[in-house]
Coordinates of C-alpha atoms in Angstrom, one line a residue:
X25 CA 110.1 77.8 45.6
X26 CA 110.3 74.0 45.5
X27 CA 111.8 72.3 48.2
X28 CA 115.9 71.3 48.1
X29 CA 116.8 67.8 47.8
X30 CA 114.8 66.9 44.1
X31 CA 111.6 66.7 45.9
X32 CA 108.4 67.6 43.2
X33 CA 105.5 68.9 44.6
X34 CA 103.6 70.1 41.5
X35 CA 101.7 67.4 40.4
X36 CA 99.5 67.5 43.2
X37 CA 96.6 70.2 42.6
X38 CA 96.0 71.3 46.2
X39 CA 99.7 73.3 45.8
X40 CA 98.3 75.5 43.2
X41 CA 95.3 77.4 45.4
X42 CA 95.4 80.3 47.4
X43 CA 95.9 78.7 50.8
X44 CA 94.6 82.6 52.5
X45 CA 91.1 81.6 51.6
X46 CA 91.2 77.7 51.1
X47 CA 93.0 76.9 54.8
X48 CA 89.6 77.6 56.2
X49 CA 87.8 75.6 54.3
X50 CA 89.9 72.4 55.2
X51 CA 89.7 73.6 59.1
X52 CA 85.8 73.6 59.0
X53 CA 85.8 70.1 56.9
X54 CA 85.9 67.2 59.1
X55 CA 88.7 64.7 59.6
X56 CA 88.4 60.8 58.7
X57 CA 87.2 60.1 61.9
X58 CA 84.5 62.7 61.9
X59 CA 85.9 65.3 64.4
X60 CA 86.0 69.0 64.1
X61 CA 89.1 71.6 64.7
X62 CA 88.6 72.8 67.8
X63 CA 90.6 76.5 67.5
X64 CA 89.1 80.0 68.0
X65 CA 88.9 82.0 65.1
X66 CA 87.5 85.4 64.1
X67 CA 84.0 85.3 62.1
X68 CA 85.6 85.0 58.7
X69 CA 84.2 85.2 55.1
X70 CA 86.3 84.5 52.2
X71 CA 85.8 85.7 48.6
X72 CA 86.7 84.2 45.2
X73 CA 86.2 86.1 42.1
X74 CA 84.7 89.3 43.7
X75 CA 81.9 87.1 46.2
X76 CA 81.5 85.6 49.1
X77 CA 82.0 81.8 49.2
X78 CA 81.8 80.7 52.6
X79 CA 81.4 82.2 56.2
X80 CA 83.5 80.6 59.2
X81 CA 83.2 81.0 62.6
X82 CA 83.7 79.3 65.9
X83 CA 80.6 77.3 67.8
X84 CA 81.2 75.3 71.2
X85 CA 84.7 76.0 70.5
X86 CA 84.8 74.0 67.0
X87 CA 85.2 75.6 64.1
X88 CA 82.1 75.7 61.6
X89 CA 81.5 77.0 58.0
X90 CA 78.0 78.4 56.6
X91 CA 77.7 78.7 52.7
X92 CA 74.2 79.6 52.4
X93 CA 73.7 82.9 50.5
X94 CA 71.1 84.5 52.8
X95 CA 73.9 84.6 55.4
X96 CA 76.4 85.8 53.2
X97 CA 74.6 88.9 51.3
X98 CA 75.6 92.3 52.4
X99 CA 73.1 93.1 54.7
X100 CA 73.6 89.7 56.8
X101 CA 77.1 90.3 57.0
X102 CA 76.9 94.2 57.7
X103 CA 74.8 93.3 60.6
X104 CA 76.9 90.3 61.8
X105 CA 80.2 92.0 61.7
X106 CA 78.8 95.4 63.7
X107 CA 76.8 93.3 66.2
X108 CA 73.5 94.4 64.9
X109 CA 74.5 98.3 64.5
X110 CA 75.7 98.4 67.8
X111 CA 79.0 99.7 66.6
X112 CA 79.7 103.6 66.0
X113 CA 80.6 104.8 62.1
X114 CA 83.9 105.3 63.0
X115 CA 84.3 101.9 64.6
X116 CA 86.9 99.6 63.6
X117 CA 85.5 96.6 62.6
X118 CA 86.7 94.3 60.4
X119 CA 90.0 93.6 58.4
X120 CA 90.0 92.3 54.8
X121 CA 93.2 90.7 54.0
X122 CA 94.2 89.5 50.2
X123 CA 97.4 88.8 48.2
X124 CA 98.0 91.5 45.5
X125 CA 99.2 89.3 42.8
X126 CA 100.0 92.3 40.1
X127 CA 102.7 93.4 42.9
X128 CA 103.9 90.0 43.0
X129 CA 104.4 90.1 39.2
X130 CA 106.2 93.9 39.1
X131 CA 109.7 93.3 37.6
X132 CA 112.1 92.7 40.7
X133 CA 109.1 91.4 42.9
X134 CA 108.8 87.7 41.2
X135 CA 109.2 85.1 44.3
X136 CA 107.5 87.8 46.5
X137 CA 104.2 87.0 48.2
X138 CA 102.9 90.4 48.7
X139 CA 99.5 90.6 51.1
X140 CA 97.7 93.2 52.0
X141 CA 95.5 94.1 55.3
X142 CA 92.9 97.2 55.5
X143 CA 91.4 98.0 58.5
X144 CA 87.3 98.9 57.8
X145 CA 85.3 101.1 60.3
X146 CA 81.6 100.6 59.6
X147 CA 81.4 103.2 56.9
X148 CA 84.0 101.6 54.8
X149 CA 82.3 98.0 55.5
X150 CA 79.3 99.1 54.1
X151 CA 81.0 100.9 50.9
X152 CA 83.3 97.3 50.5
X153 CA 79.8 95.1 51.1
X154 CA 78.3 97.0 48.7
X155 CA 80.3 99.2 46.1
X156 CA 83.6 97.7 46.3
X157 CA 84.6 95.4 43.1
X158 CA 87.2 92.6 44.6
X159 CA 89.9 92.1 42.5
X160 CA 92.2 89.8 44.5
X161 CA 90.7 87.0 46.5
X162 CA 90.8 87.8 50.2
X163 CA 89.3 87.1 53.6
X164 CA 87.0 89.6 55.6
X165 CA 87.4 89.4 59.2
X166 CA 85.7 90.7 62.2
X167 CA 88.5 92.8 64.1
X168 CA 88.8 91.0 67.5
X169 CA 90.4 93.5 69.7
X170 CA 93.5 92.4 72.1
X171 CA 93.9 92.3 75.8
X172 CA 96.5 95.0 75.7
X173 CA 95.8 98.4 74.9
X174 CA 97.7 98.4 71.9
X175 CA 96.8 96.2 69.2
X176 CA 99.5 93.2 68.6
X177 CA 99.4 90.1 66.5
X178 CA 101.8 86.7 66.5
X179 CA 103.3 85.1 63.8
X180 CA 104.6 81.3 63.8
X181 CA 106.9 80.0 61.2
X182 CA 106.5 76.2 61.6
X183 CA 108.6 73.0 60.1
X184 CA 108.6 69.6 61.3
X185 CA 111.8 70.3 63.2
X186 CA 111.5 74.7 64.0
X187 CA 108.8 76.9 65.5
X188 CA 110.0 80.4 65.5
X189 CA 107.2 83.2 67.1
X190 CA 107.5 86.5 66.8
X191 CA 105.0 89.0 68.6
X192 CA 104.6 92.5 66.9
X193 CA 102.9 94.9 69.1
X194 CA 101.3 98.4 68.0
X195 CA 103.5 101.5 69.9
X196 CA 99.9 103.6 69.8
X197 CA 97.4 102.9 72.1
X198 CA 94.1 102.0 70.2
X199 CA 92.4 104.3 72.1
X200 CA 94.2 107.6 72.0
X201 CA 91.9 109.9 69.8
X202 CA 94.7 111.9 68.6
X203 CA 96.5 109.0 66.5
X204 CA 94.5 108.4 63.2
X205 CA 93.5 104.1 62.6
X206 CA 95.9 103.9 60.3
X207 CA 98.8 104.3 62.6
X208 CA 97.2 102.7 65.1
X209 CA 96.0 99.7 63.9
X210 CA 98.8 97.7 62.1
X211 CA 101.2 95.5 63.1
X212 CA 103.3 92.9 61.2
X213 CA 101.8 95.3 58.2
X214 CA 102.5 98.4 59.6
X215 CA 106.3 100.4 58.9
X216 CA 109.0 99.7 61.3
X217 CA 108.7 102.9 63.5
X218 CA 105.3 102.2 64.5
X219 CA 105.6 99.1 65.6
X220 CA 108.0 96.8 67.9
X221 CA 109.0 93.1 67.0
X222 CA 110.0 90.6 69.2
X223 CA 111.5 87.1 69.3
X224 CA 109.0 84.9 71.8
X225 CA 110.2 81.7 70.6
X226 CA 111.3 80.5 74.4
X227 CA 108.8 80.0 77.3
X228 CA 105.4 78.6 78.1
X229 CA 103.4 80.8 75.8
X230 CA 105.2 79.7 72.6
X231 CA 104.7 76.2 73.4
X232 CA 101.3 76.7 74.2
X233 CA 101.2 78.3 70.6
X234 CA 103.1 75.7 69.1
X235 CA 100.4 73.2 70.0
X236 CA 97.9 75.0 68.5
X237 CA 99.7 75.5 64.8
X238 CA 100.7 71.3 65.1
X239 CA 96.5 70.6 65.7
X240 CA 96.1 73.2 62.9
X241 CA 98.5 71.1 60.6
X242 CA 97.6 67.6 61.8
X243 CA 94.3 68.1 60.8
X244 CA 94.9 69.6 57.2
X245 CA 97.6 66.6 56.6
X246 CA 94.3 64.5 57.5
X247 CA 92.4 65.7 54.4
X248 CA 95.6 65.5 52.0
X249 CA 96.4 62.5 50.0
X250 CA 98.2 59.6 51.4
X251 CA 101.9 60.4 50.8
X252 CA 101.6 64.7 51.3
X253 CA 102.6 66.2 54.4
X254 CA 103.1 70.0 55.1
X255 CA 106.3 70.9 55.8
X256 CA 106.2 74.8 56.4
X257 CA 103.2 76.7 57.5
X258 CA 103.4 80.7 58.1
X259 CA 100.5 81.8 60.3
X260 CA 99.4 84.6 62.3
X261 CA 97.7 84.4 65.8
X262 CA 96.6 87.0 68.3
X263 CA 95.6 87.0 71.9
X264 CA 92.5 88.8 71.7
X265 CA 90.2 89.8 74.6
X266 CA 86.4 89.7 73.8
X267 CA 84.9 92.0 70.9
X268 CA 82.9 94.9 71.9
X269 CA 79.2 94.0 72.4
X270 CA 79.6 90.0 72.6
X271 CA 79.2 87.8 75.6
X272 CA 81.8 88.2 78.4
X273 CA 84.5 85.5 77.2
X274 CA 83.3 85.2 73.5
X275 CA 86.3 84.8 71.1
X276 CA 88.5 85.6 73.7
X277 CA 92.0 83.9 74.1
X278 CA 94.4 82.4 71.6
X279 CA 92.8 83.3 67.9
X280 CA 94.0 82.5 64.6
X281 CA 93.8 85.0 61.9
X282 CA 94.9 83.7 59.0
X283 CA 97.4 81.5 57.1
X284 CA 99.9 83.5 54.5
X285 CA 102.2 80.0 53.4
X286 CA 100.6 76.2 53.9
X287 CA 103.8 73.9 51.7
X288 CA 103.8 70.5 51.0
X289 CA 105.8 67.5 50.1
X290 CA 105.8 63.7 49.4
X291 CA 107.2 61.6 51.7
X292 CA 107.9 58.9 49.0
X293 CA 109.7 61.2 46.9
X294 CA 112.5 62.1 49.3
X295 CA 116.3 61.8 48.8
X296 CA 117.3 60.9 52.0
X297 CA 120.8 62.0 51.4
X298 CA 119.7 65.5 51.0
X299 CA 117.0 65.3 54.0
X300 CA 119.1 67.5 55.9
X301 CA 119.1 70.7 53.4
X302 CA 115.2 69.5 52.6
X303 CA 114.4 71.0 56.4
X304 CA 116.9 73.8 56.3
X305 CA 115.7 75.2 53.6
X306 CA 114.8 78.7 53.3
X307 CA 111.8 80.3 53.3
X308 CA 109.8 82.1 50.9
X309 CA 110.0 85.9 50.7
X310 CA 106.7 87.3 52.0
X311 CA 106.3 91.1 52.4
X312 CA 103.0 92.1 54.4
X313 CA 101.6 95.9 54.3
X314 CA 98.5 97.9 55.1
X315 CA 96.5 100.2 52.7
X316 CA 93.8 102.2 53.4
X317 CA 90.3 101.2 52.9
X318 CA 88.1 103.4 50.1
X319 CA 85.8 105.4 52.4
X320 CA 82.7 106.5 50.2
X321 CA 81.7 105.1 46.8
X322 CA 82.9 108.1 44.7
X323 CA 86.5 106.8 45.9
X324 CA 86.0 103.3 44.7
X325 CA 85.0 104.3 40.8
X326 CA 87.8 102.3 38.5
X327 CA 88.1 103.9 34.9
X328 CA 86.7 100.8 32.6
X329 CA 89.8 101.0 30.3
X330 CA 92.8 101.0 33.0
X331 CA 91.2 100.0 36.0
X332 CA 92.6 103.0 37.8
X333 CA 90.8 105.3 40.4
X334 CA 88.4 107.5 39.4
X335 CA 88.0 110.7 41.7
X336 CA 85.0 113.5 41.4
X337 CA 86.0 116.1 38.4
X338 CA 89.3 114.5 37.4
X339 CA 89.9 111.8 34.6
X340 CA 92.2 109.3 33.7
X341 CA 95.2 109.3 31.1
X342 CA 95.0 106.0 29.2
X343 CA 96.9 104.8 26.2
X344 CA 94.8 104.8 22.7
X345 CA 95.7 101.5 22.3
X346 CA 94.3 100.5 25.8
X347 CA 90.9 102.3 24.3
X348 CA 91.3 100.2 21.4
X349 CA 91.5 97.2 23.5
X350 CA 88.9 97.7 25.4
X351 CA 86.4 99.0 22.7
X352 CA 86.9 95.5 21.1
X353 CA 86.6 93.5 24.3
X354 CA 83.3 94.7 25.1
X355 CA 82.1 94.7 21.2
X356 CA 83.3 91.0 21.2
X357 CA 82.0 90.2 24.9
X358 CA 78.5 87.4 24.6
X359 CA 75.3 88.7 25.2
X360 CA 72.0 86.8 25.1
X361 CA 70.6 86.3 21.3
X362 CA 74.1 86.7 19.3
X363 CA 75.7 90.1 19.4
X364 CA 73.5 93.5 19.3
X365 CA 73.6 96.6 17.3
X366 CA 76.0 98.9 19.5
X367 CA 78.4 96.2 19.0
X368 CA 79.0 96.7 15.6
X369 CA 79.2 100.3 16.9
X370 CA 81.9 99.6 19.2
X371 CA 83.7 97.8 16.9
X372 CA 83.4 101.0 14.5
X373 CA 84.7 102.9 16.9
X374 CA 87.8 100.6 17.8
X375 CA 89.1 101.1 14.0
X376 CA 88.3 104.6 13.0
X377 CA 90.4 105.3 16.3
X378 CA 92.7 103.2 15.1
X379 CA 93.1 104.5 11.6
X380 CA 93.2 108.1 12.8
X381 CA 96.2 106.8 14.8
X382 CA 98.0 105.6 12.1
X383 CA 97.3 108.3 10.0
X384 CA 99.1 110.7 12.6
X385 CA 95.8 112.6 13.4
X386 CA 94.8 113.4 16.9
X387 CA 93.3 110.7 18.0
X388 CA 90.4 112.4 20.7
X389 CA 90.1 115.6 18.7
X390 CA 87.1 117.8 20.4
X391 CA 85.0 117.6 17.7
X392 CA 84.5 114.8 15.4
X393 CA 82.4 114.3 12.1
X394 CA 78.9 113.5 13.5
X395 CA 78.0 110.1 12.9
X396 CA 74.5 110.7 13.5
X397 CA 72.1 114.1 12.2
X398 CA 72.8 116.9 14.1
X399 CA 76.5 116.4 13.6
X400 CA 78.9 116.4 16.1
X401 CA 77.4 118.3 18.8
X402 CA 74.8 115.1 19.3
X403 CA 77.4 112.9 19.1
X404 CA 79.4 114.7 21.9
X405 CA 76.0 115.4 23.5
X406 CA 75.3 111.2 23.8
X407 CA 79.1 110.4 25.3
X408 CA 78.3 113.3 27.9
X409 CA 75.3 111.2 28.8
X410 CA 77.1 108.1 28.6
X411 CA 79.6 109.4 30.8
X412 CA 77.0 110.8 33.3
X413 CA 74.7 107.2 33.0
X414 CA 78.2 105.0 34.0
X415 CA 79.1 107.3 36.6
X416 CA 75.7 106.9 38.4
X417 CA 75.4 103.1 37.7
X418 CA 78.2 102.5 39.2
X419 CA 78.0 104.7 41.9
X420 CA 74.5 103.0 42.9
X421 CA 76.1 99.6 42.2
X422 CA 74.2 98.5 39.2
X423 CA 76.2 96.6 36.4
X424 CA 78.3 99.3 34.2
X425 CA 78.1 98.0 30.8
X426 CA 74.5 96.3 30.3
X427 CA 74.2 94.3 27.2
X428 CA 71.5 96.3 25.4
X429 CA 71.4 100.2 25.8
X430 CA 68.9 102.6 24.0
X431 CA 70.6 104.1 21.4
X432 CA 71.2 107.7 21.7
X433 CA 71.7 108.6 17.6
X434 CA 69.2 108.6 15.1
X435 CA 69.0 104.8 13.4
X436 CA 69.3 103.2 16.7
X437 CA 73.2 102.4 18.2
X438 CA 74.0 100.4 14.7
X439 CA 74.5 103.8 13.4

């Protein structure tokens, strides 16, 4: 939403990127004087378009980024995040946090940021490291327990002119065996009756808090443009107490998580005779929830055609014009050398499913004319070992749809 009073803040770029991963890029840059951020922060990897792009992490109390790749492969960060395997399977470990932008664009949800938070023990770690594909941008974090025995987080909404905190606690103790992590865990993301909210806006702890966001912002306004200022930042903080097998005060204290809103404005574009609704303005709508984190690879198999889980036995109903779609996209995708035999075959099979359509004839009959000798049972012979060879690529993580496969049909994949 733009801000009131005929202020335009699209023409600058920065306004336009996901401020969940690109915040902590700007904290770890240094200002114009050279200094660091000094804030505490959970080690921190964010990913753009499904890999890791830069780890962050807190050093002498300043915050510091690594973007080398041998620190940010799955093994590195496996080991990094479970202190070198000192952590149990069933550990909580790490939280991976994105925006889920096809909720955002559901009819009745336009305007609405909606973020999601999983909570990963180190099974599910090593199935998201490894297995997982990452649609939505995001940011892992190691889980920093608190001080209390419940798990609780902070969130400051901050303007020039308000700081409003709110503290959300947990009601289940993290350590009560009987209460599965997925009650247990959330907070701002979790449903109303298992958590408790509360207005901490007044006292020495929210100004203490306060400080912290304004050093936050003060040194992301020093890395804008001359003219841009950030006039509303949404973050959440937590008061963590040191993580299980570090160094007695390590990342203990006030933490910042992450950052959900980071808005900005031109000072030279103001209407001073609308400054007064320009800071009262209302805020975005922001809805934050908590899913559950795919725990073995067999429940992190997407169908190719509608990107929807795939579980053991079961299929997938799918439009035929989705099959169509997709039949094309891959015949038309560019592979090294010019395009291959099997697509020709895949665009073959994109129109005679298409005419068959038209025609009113069942589309996936279970037999078909065989295209190749032998007749149809080799042809439904080679999609059961299709089926079987995608099913165990993916499952060992190997690339799904490789340009060149052997053909399965006498005459190569052309026929």
């Amino acid at each position: 939403m733009a801000p009131k009073g005929g202020m335009s803040t699209s023409s600058f770029a920065v306004e336009g990127v996901s401020w969940l991963e690109q915040v902590f890029e700007m904290m770890a840059s240094r200002d114009p004087t050279g200094a660091l951020l000094s804030v505490t922060i959970p080690d921190t990897v964010a990913f753009r378009y499904q890999r890791p792009a830069g780890l962050y992490f807190t050093e002498d109390g300043y915050l510091r980024s690594v973007d080398d790749m041998s620190e940010l492969n799955a093994e590195a960060l496996l080991n990094r995040f479970t202190k070198g395997g000192t952590l149990d399977a069933d550990d909580l470990c790490a939280t991976y946090v994105y925006r889920d932008r096809q909720a955002s664009e559901k009819e009745g949800e336009r305007g609405t940021a909606n973020y999601v938070v999983e909570y990963m023990n180190t099974s599910q770690l090593h199935t998201f490291l490894n297995m997982r594909v990452k649609d939505n941008n995001g940011v892992l974090q190691r889980f920093i327990p608190c001080r209390s025995a419940t798990n609780s987080s902070i969130r400051v909404m901050w303007t020039p002119r308000t700081c409003i905190v709110e503290s959300c606690s947990n009601n289940h103790r993290m350590d009560d065996p009987r209460v599965p992590m997925a009650d247990k865990a959330p907070t701002f993301d979790g449903p109303p009756h298992l958590t408790t909210t509360h207005d901490i806006s007044k006292g020495l702890f929210s100004q203490r808090i306060k400080g912290a966001v304004e050093g936050v912002v003060k040194h992301i306004e020093s890395l804008l443009p001359r003219g841009y200022h950030v006039w509303e930042a949404v973050t959440y903080w937590k008061f963590s107490a040191p993580a299980k097998g570090s160094a007695a005060e390590e990342g203990a204290g006030l933490t910042l998580k992450w950052a959900s809103s980071i808005r900005l404005y031109r000072d030279e574009v103001i209407d001073v005779r609308r400054i007064a609704d320009f800071w009262a303005s209302e805020a975005r709508t922001e809805r934050v929830t908590s899913r559950p984190a795919p725990q073995r690879a067999k429940d992190v198999l997407l169908c190719p055609v509608s990107s929807q889980p795939l579980q053991a036995g079961k299929g997938v109903q799918v439009q035929a014009d989705a099959v169509i779609a997709y039949l094309r996209s891959v015949a038309r995708a560019p592979a090294p050398g010019g395009p291959g035999p099997e697509a020709s075959w895949y665009m073959h099979e994109a129109q005679q499913i298409t005419d068959q359509a038209r025609q009113g004839i069942d589309v996936f009959p279970q037999q078909r004319p065989g295209a190749c000798a032998g007749g149809a049972g080799a042809k439904a012979s080679w999609y059961m070992h299709e089926a079987q060879q995608i099913t165990d690529q993916a499952r060992q993580g190997i690339d799904v749809f490789p340009q060149q496969r052997p053909g399965a049909c006498a005459g190569g994949a052309g026929a």
